[in-house]
Structures are given as C-alpha cells and as structure tokens.
Amino acid sequence: MNALQRIALLLTIIGAINWGLIGFFQFDLVAAIFGGQDSVLSRIIYGLVGIAGLINLALLFKPAEELGRTEPKTSRT
C-alpha cells in the first residue's frame, strides 16, 4: 500500500467512526469539532472522506499480489 492509500484508509476509518456515532448516538463528531455541518471545514472533511472512500474502492479490485499479501508457504512432505 502506498502513502495515498494509507491516508485514504485512515480517512475512511474516521468516516466510519463518525457514521457509527451518528447511527448509535445521533452525534456528529466532525460537525462538533469543526463548527456544524454547514461550516466550510466540516464540508471539506466530508468531501475528503468521500474521496478516500472512492480511492479505497479501487482496493477491492486489485489482486492480492499487488496489495502485498501472500499466502503462507506450505511444504509438501
């Protein structure tokens, strides 16, 4: 995974936590930190999380070899 994908994954996790808080507690953490849903900073964060989700969507279609995952080697005896 390159740096862009790691940043995108981090932003996606932040978005997932925020949606979990909204779903379970009706609390929007991003809006609380950055001054409400309509503030410019909140909208930027929401936009970045959305773009990060799209970047991570591409990970679903990459072969495992490109992601750095390898199956454990087993010896035949």
mmCIF file of N, CA, C and O in Angstrom:
data_model
loop_
_atom_site.group_PDB
_atom_site.id
_atom_site.type_symbol
_atom_site.label_atom_id
_atom_site.label_comp_id
_atom_site.label_asym_id
_atom_site.label_seq_id
_atom_site.Cartn_x
_atom_site.Cartn_y
_atom_site.Cartn_z
ATOM 1 N N MET A 1 0.843 -1.169 0.000
ATOM 2 C CA MET A 1 0.000 0.000 0.000
ATOM 3 C C MET A 1 0.890 1.236 0.000
ATOM 4 O O MET A 1 1.813 1.332 0.800
ATOM 5 N N ASN A 2 0.570 2.165 -0.859
ATOM 6 C CA ASN A 2 1.370 3.386 -0.880
ATOM 7 C C ASN A 2 0.807 4.411 0.106
ATOM 8 O O ASN A 2 -0.210 4.173 0.763
ATOM 9 N N ALA A 3 1.467 5.553 0.219
ATOM 10 C CA ALA A 3 1.089 6.563 1.211
ATOM 11 C C ALA A 3 -0.314 7.109 0.965
ATOM 12 O O ALA A 3 -1.078 7.315 1.920
ATOM 13 N N LEU A 4 -0.678 7.328 -0.299
ATOM 14 C CA LEU A 4 -2.015 7.845 -0.608
ATOM 15 C C LEU A 4 -3.095 6.867 -0.150
ATOM 16 O O LEU A 4 -4.107 7.272 0.438
ATOM 17 N N GLN A 5 -2.868 5.587 -0.368
ATOM 18 C CA GLN A 5 -3.853 4.588 0.049
ATOM 19 C C GLN A 5 -3.944 4.500 1.565
ATOM 20 O O GLN A 5 -5.022 4.312 2.115
ATOM 21 N N ARG A 6 -2.828 4.667 2.251
ATOM 22 C CA ARG A 6 -2.860 4.641 3.720
ATOM 23 C C ARG A 6 -3.618 5.848 4.280
ATOM 24 O O ARG A 6 -4.386 5.723 5.226
ATOM 25 N N ILE A 7 -3.395 7.016 3.685
ATOM 26 C CA ILE A 7 -4.127 8.218 4.112
ATOM 27 C C ILE A 7 -5.612 8.039 3.828
ATOM 28 O O ILE A 7 -6.470 8.375 4.660
ATOM 29 N N ALA A 8 -5.929 7.504 2.654
ATOM 30 C CA ALA A 8 -7.325 7.262 2.299
ATOM 31 C C ALA A 8 -7.966 6.277 3.268
ATOM 32 O O ALA A 8 -9.118 6.460 3.686
ATOM 33 N N LEU A 9 -7.222 5.243 3.648
ATOM 34 C CA LEU A 9 -7.751 4.270 4.602
ATOM 35 C C LEU A 9 -8.005 4.926 5.957
ATOM 36 O O LEU A 9 -9.043 4.691 6.584
ATOM 37 N N LEU A 10 -7.089 5.772 6.402
ATOM 38 C CA LEU A 10 -7.270 6.482 7.668
ATOM 39 C C LEU A 10 -8.514 7.371 7.626
ATOM 40 O O LEU A 10 -9.322 7.379 8.561
ATOM 41 N N LEU A 11 -8.685 8.117 6.540
ATOM 42 C CA LEU A 11 -9.864 8.979 6.411
ATOM 43 C C LEU A 11 -11.151 8.165 6.343
ATOM 44 O O LEU A 11 -12.184 8.568 6.891
ATOM 45 N N THR A 12 -11.100 7.010 5.701
ATOM 46 C CA THR A 12 -12.275 6.150 5.639
ATOM 47 C C THR A 12 -12.631 5.618 7.022
ATOM 48 O O THR A 12 -13.809 5.536 7.385
ATOM 49 N N ILE A 13 -11.623 5.287 7.817
ATOM 50 C CA ILE A 13 -11.873 4.824 9.185
ATOM 51 C C ILE A 13 -12.482 5.951 10.016
ATOM 52 O O ILE A 13 -13.425 5.726 10.784
ATOM 53 N N ILE A 14 -11.974 7.165 9.858
ATOM 54 C CA ILE A 14 -12.547 8.315 10.558
ATOM 55 C C ILE A 14 -14.012 8.490 10.167
ATOM 56 O O ILE A 14 -14.877 8.717 11.021
ATOM 57 N N GLY A 15 -14.294 8.370 8.877
ATOM 58 C CA GLY A 15 -15.676 8.478 8.409
ATOM 59 C C GLY A 15 -16.559 7.383 8.974
ATOM 60 O O GLY A 15 -17.707 7.630 9.353
ATOM 61 N N ALA A 16 -16.032 6.171 9.052
ATOM 62 C CA ALA A 16 -16.811 5.061 9.600
ATOM 63 C C ALA A 16 -17.114 5.280 11.080
ATOM 64 O O ALA A 16 -18.233 5.016 11.535
ATOM 65 N N ILE A 17 -16.136 5.775 11.811
ATOM 66 C CA ILE A 17 -16.364 6.070 13.232
ATOM 67 C C ILE A 17 -17.418 7.166 13.373
ATOM 68 O O ILE A 17 -18.321 7.069 14.205
ATOM 69 N N ASN A 18 -17.316 8.194 12.537
ATOM 70 C CA ASN A 18 -18.290 9.281 12.594
ATOM 71 C C ASN A 18 -19.701 8.762 12.295
ATOM 72 O O ASN A 18 -20.659 9.106 12.979
ATOM 73 N N TRP A 19 -19.830 7.924 11.253
ATOM 74 C CA TRP A 19 -21.154 7.371 10.924
ATOM 75 C C TRP A 19 -21.657 6.458 12.038
ATOM 76 O O TRP A 19 -22.863 6.414 12.311
ATOM 77 N N GLY A 20 -20.765 5.729 12.690
ATOM 78 C CA GLY A 20 -21.180 4.910 13.822
ATOM 79 C C GLY A 20 -21.715 5.754 14.966
ATOM 80 O O GLY A 20 -22.732 5.420 15.576
ATOM 81 N N LEU A 21 -21.036 6.863 15.242
ATOM 82 C CA LEU A 21 -21.512 7.771 16.285
ATOM 83 C C LEU A 21 -22.862 8.373 15.917
ATOM 84 O O LEU A 21 -23.738 8.523 16.781
ATOM 85 N N ILE A 22 -23.036 8.717 14.646
ATOM 86 C CA ILE A 22 -24.322 9.265 14.201
ATOM 87 C C ILE A 22 -25.419 8.210 14.351
ATOM 88 O O ILE A 22 -26.512 8.490 14.857
ATOM 89 N N GLY A 23 -25.113 6.983 13.929
ATOM 90 C CA GLY A 23 -26.113 5.917 13.981
ATOM 91 C C GLY A 23 -26.504 5.507 15.381
ATOM 92 O O GLY A 23 -27.683 5.295 15.672
ATOM 93 N N PHE A 24 -25.523 5.392 16.271
ATOM 94 C CA PHE A 24 -25.815 4.903 17.614
ATOM 95 C C PHE A 24 -26.202 6.000 18.602
ATOM 96 O O PHE A 24 -26.996 5.767 19.508
ATOM 97 N N PHE A 25 -25.621 7.181 18.442
ATOM 98 C CA PHE A 25 -25.811 8.216 19.458
ATOM 99 C C PHE A 25 -26.340 9.542 18.911
ATOM 100 O O PHE A 25 -26.448 10.517 19.659
ATOM 101 N N GLN A 26 -26.624 9.612 17.618
ATOM 102 C CA GLN A 26 -27.067 10.844 16.965
ATOM 103 C C GLN A 26 -26.105 11.997 17.266
ATOM 104 O O GLN A 26 -26.518 13.116 17.565
ATOM 105 N N PHE A 27 -24.811 11.693 17.194
ATOM 106 C CA PHE A 27 -23.770 12.680 17.460
ATOM 107 C C PHE A 27 -22.809 12.726 16.290
ATOM 108 O O PHE A 27 -22.169 11.722 15.961
ATOM 109 N N ASP A 28 -22.705 13.871 15.652
ATOM 110 C CA ASP A 28 -21.811 14.063 14.515
ATOM 111 C C ASP A 28 -20.509 14.681 15.028
ATOM 112 O O ASP A 28 -20.439 15.878 15.298
ATOM 113 N N LEU A 29 -19.483 13.857 15.182
ATOM 114 C CA LEU A 29 -18.212 14.305 15.744
ATOM 115 C C LEU A 29 -17.539 15.350 14.859
ATOM 116 O O LEU A 29 -17.008 16.342 15.358
ATOM 117 N N VAL A 30 -17.557 15.150 13.546
ATOM 118 C CA VAL A 30 -16.933 16.108 12.631
ATOM 119 C C VAL A 30 -17.600 17.473 12.764
ATOM 120 O O VAL A 30 -16.936 18.507 12.857
ATOM 121 N N ALA A 31 -18.919 17.491 12.792
ATOM 122 C CA ALA A 31 -19.640 18.756 12.933
ATOM 123 C C ALA A 31 -19.349 19.400 14.289
ATOM 124 O O ALA A 31 -19.203 20.623 14.373
ATOM 125 N N ALA A 32 -19.245 18.586 15.331
ATOM 126 C CA ALA A 32 -18.964 19.129 16.663
ATOM 127 C C ALA A 32 -17.575 19.751 16.723
ATOM 128 O O ALA A 32 -17.384 20.790 17.356
ATOM 129 N N ILE A 33 -16.614 19.137 16.077
ATOM 130 C CA ILE A 33 -15.242 19.648 16.127
ATOM 131 C C ILE A 33 -15.077 20.882 15.244
ATOM 132 O O ILE A 33 -14.418 21.845 15.629
ATOM 133 N N PHE A 34 -15.679 20.859 14.062
ATOM 134 C CA PHE A 34 -15.410 21.898 13.066
ATOM 135 C C PHE A 34 -16.522 22.931 12.904
ATOM 136 O O PHE A 34 -16.535 23.669 11.940
ATOM 137 N N GLY A 35 -17.474 22.991 13.814
ATOM 138 C CA GLY A 35 -18.433 24.084 13.820
ATOM 139 C C GLY A 35 -19.726 23.855 13.079
ATOM 140 O O GLY A 35 -20.280 24.790 12.507
ATOM 141 N N GLY A 36 -20.241 22.662 13.068
ATOM 142 C CA GLY A 36 -21.535 22.391 12.449
ATOM 143 C C GLY A 36 -21.391 21.798 11.060
ATOM 144 O O GLY A 36 -20.352 21.893 10.423
ATOM 145 N N GLN A 37 -22.476 21.184 10.588
ATOM 146 C CA GLN A 37 -22.454 20.518 9.288
ATOM 147 C C GLN A 37 -22.278 21.481 8.130
ATOM 148 O O GLN A 37 -21.791 21.098 7.076
ATOM 149 N N ASP A 38 -22.699 22.709 8.291
ATOM 150 C CA ASP A 38 -22.645 23.677 7.194
ATOM 151 C C ASP A 38 -21.348 24.472 7.151
ATOM 152 O O ASP A 38 -21.155 25.267 6.227
ATOM 153 N N SER A 39 -20.455 24.268 8.116
ATOM 154 C CA SER A 39 -19.207 25.025 8.105
ATOM 155 C C SER A 39 -18.300 24.536 6.975
ATOM 156 O O SER A 39 -18.375 23.391 6.537
ATOM 157 N N VAL A 40 -17.453 25.422 6.519
ATOM 158 C CA VAL A 40 -16.560 25.100 5.402
ATOM 159 C C VAL A 40 -15.623 23.949 5.774
ATOM 160 O O VAL A 40 -15.422 23.025 4.974
ATOM 161 N N LEU A 41 -15.077 23.976 6.978
ATOM 162 C CA LEU A 41 -14.154 22.915 7.391
ATOM 163 C C LEU A 41 -14.840 21.553 7.453
ATOM 164 O O LEU A 41 -14.266 20.544 7.022
ATOM 165 N N SER A 42 -16.048 21.509 7.968
ATOM 166 C CA SER A 42 -16.784 20.241 8.014
ATOM 167 C C SER A 42 -17.040 19.719 6.613
ATOM 168 O O SER A 42 -16.866 18.527 6.334
ATOM 169 N N ARG A 43 -17.427 20.596 5.717
ATOM 170 C CA ARG A 43 -17.696 20.170 4.338
ATOM 171 C C ARG A 43 -16.431 19.670 3.661
ATOM 172 O O ARG A 43 -16.472 18.721 2.880
ATOM 173 N N ILE A 44 -15.285 20.274 3.970
ATOM 174 C CA ILE A 44 -14.014 19.798 3.415
ATOM 175 C C ILE A 44 -13.709 18.395 3.942
ATOM 176 O O ILE A 44 -13.324 17.505 3.178
ATOM 177 N N ILE A 45 -13.890 18.184 5.246
ATOM 178 C CA ILE A 45 -13.650 16.864 5.836
ATOM 179 C C ILE A 45 -14.586 15.837 5.226
ATOM 180 O O ILE A 45 -14.156 14.739 4.842
ATOM 181 N N TYR A 46 -15.871 16.159 5.105
ATOM 182 C CA TYR A 46 -16.821 15.228 4.486
ATOM 183 C C TYR A 46 -16.407 14.909 3.055
ATOM 184 O O TYR A 46 -16.471 13.755 2.619
ATOM 185 N N GLY A 47 -15.960 15.898 2.324
ATOM 186 C CA GLY A 47 -15.518 15.690 0.943
ATOM 187 C C GLY A 47 -14.281 14.802 0.873
ATOM 188 O O GLY A 47 -14.200 13.899 0.034
ATOM 189 N N LEU A 48 -13.319 15.052 1.762
ATOM 190 C CA LEU A 48 -12.101 14.231 1.788
ATOM 191 C C LEU A 48 -12.414 12.783 2.149
ATOM 192 O O LEU A 48 -11.832 11.849 1.579
ATOM 193 N N VAL A 49 -13.332 12.581 3.078
ATOM 194 C CA VAL A 49 -13.721 11.220 3.452
ATOM 195 C C VAL A 49 -14.400 10.528 2.276
ATOM 196 O O VAL A 49 -14.152 9.346 2.004
ATOM 197 N N GLY A 50 -15.223 11.252 1.540
ATOM 198 C CA GLY A 50 -15.870 10.680 0.355
ATOM 199 C C GLY A 50 -14.869 10.292 -0.718
ATOM 200 O O GLY A 50 -14.946 9.204 -1.302
ATOM 201 N N ILE A 51 -13.896 11.150 -0.974
ATOM 202 C CA ILE A 51 -12.848 10.847 -1.952
ATOM 203 C C ILE A 51 -12.021 9.652 -1.476
ATOM 204 O O ILE A 51 -11.672 8.772 -2.266
ATOM 205 N N ALA A 52 -11.740 9.610 -0.185
ATOM 206 C CA ALA A 52 -10.985 8.485 0.369
ATOM 207 C C ALA A 52 -11.735 7.172 0.174
ATOM 208 O O ALA A 52 -11.129 6.141 -0.136
ATOM 209 N N GLY A 53 -13.037 7.210 0.335
ATOM 210 C CA GLY A 53 -13.838 6.007 0.093
ATOM 211 C C GLY A 53 -13.731 5.536 -1.346
ATOM 212 O O GLY A 53 -13.641 4.339 -1.619
ATOM 213 N N LEU A 54 -13.724 6.469 -2.273
ATOM 214 C CA LEU A 54 -13.579 6.104 -3.683
ATOM 215 C C LEU A 54 -12.198 5.519 -3.969
ATOM 216 O O LEU A 54 -12.067 4.567 -4.747
ATOM 217 N N ILE A 55 -11.176 6.076 -3.346
ATOM 218 C CA ILE A 55 -9.827 5.536 -3.522
ATOM 219 C C ILE A 55 -9.761 4.114 -2.968
ATOM 220 O O ILE A 55 -9.204 3.207 -3.588
ATOM 221 N N ASN A 56 -10.362 3.903 -1.814
ATOM 222 C CA ASN A 56 -10.349 2.568 -1.210
ATOM 223 C C ASN A 56 -11.208 1.582 -1.985
ATOM 224 O O ASN A 56 -10.969 0.381 -1.926
ATOM 225 N N LEU A 57 -12.176 2.071 -2.707
ATOM 226 C CA LEU A 57 -12.994 1.205 -3.546
ATOM 227 C C LEU A 57 -12.129 0.490 -4.574
ATOM 228 O O LEU A 57 -12.354 -0.675 -4.891
ATOM 229 N N ALA A 58 -11.115 1.166 -5.066
ATOM 230 C CA ALA A 58 -10.200 0.557 -6.040
ATOM 231 C C ALA A 58 -9.439 -0.620 -5.433
ATOM 232 O O ALA A 58 -9.029 -1.534 -6.156
ATOM 233 N N LEU A 59 -9.246 -0.627 -4.111
ATOM 234 C CA LEU A 59 -8.533 -1.735 -3.464
ATOM 235 C C LEU A 59 -9.289 -3.054 -3.588
ATOM 236 O O LEU A 59 -8.690 -4.123 -3.556
ATOM 237 N N LEU A 60 -10.608 -2.983 -3.737
ATOM 238 C CA LEU A 60 -11.396 -4.208 -3.873
ATOM 239 C C LEU A 60 -11.061 -4.971 -5.142
ATOM 240 O O LEU A 60 -11.242 -6.182 -5.212
ATOM 241 N N PHE A 61 -10.611 -4.256 -6.149
ATOM 242 C CA PHE A 61 -10.404 -4.868 -7.446
ATOM 243 C C PHE A 61 -8.941 -5.153 -7.755
ATOM 244 O O PHE A 61 -8.620 -5.608 -8.847
ATOM 245 N N LYS A 62 -8.044 -4.890 -6.808
ATOM 246 C CA LYS A 62 -6.625 -5.187 -7.010
ATOM 247 C C LYS A 62 -6.348 -6.624 -6.613
ATOM 248 O O LYS A 62 -6.851 -7.100 -5.603
ATOM 249 N N PRO A 63 -5.523 -7.302 -7.397
ATOM 250 C CA PRO A 63 -5.134 -8.662 -6.993
ATOM 251 C C PRO A 63 -4.354 -8.629 -5.684
ATOM 252 O O PRO A 63 -3.704 -7.640 -5.355
ATOM 253 N N ALA A 64 -4.406 -9.711 -4.944
ATOM 254 C CA ALA A 64 -3.738 -9.784 -3.643
ATOM 255 C C ALA A 64 -2.238 -9.566 -3.762
ATOM 256 O O ALA A 64 -1.615 -9.008 -2.870
ATOM 257 N N GLU A 65 -1.634 -9.978 -4.882
ATOM 258 C CA GLU A 65 -0.198 -9.813 -5.052
ATOM 259 C C GLU A 65 0.196 -8.344 -5.058
ATOM 260 O O GLU A 65 1.240 -7.957 -4.565
ATOM 261 N N GLU A 66 -0.646 -7.501 -5.643
ATOM 262 C CA GLU A 66 -0.350 -6.074 -5.694
ATOM 263 C C GLU A 66 -0.513 -5.409 -4.336
ATOM 264 O O GLU A 66 0.068 -4.368 -4.077
ATOM 265 N N LEU A 67 -1.313 -5.983 -3.482
ATOM 266 C CA LEU A 67 -1.537 -5.414 -2.159
ATOM 267 C C LEU A 67 -0.470 -5.837 -1.163
ATOM 268 O O LEU A 67 -0.451 -5.377 -0.038
ATOM 269 N N GLY A 68 0.403 -6.737 -1.578
ATOM 270 C CA GLY A 68 1.472 -7.175 -0.694
ATOM 271 C C GLY A 68 1.107 -8.372 0.148
ATOM 272 O O GLY A 68 1.860 -8.801 0.998
ATOM 273 N N ARG A 69 -0.066 -8.922 -0.085
ATOM 274 C CA ARG A 69 -0.485 -10.098 0.660
ATOM 275 C C ARG A 69 -0.018 -11.346 -0.080
ATOM 276 O O ARG A 69 -0.197 -11.466 -1.278
ATOM 277 N N THR A 70 0.530 -12.249 0.650
ATOM 278 C CA THR A 70 0.909 -13.529 0.068
ATOM 279 C C THR A 70 0.371 -14.634 0.956
ATOM 280 O O THR A 70 0.263 -14.480 2.172
ATOM 281 N N GLU A 71 0.065 -15.720 0.336
ATOM 282 C CA GLU A 71 -0.401 -16.884 1.086
ATOM 283 C C GLU A 71 0.797 -17.522 1.784
ATOM 284 O O GLU A 71 1.903 -17.535 1.239
ATOM 285 N N PRO A 72 0.606 -18.050 2.969
ATOM 286 C CA PRO A 72 1.717 -18.718 3.645
ATOM 287 C C PRO A 72 2.172 -19.929 2.832
ATOM 288 O O PRO A 72 1.356 -20.654 2.270
ATOM 289 N N LYS A 73 3.470 -20.098 2.772
ATOM 290 C CA LYS A 73 4.016 -21.231 2.031
ATOM 291 C C LYS A 73 3.903 -22.489 2.872
ATOM 292 O O LYS A 73 4.222 -22.491 4.055
ATOM 293 N N THR A 74 3.424 -23.522 2.240
ATOM 294 C CA THR A 74 3.338 -24.797 2.916
ATOM 295 C C THR A 74 4.282 -25.750 2.228
ATOM 296 O O THR A 74 4.436 -25.740 1.013
ATOM 297 N N SER A 75 4.908 -26.581 3.010
ATOM 298 C CA SER A 75 5.835 -27.554 2.438
ATOM 299 C C SER A 75 5.094 -28.846 2.192
ATOM 300 O O SER A 75 4.245 -29.263 2.981
ATOM 301 N N ARG A 76 5.425 -29.461 1.084
ATOM 302 C CA ARG A 76 4.824 -30.759 0.767
ATOM 303 C C ARG A 76 5.794 -31.847 1.223
ATOM 304 O O ARG A 76 6.923 -31.915 0.791
ATOM 305 N N THR A 77 5.299 -32.692 2.111
ATOM 306 C CA THR A 77 6.167 -33.764 2.607
ATOM 307 C C THR A 77 5.595 -35.104 2.291
ATOM 308 O O THR A 77 4.483 -35.306 2.005
#
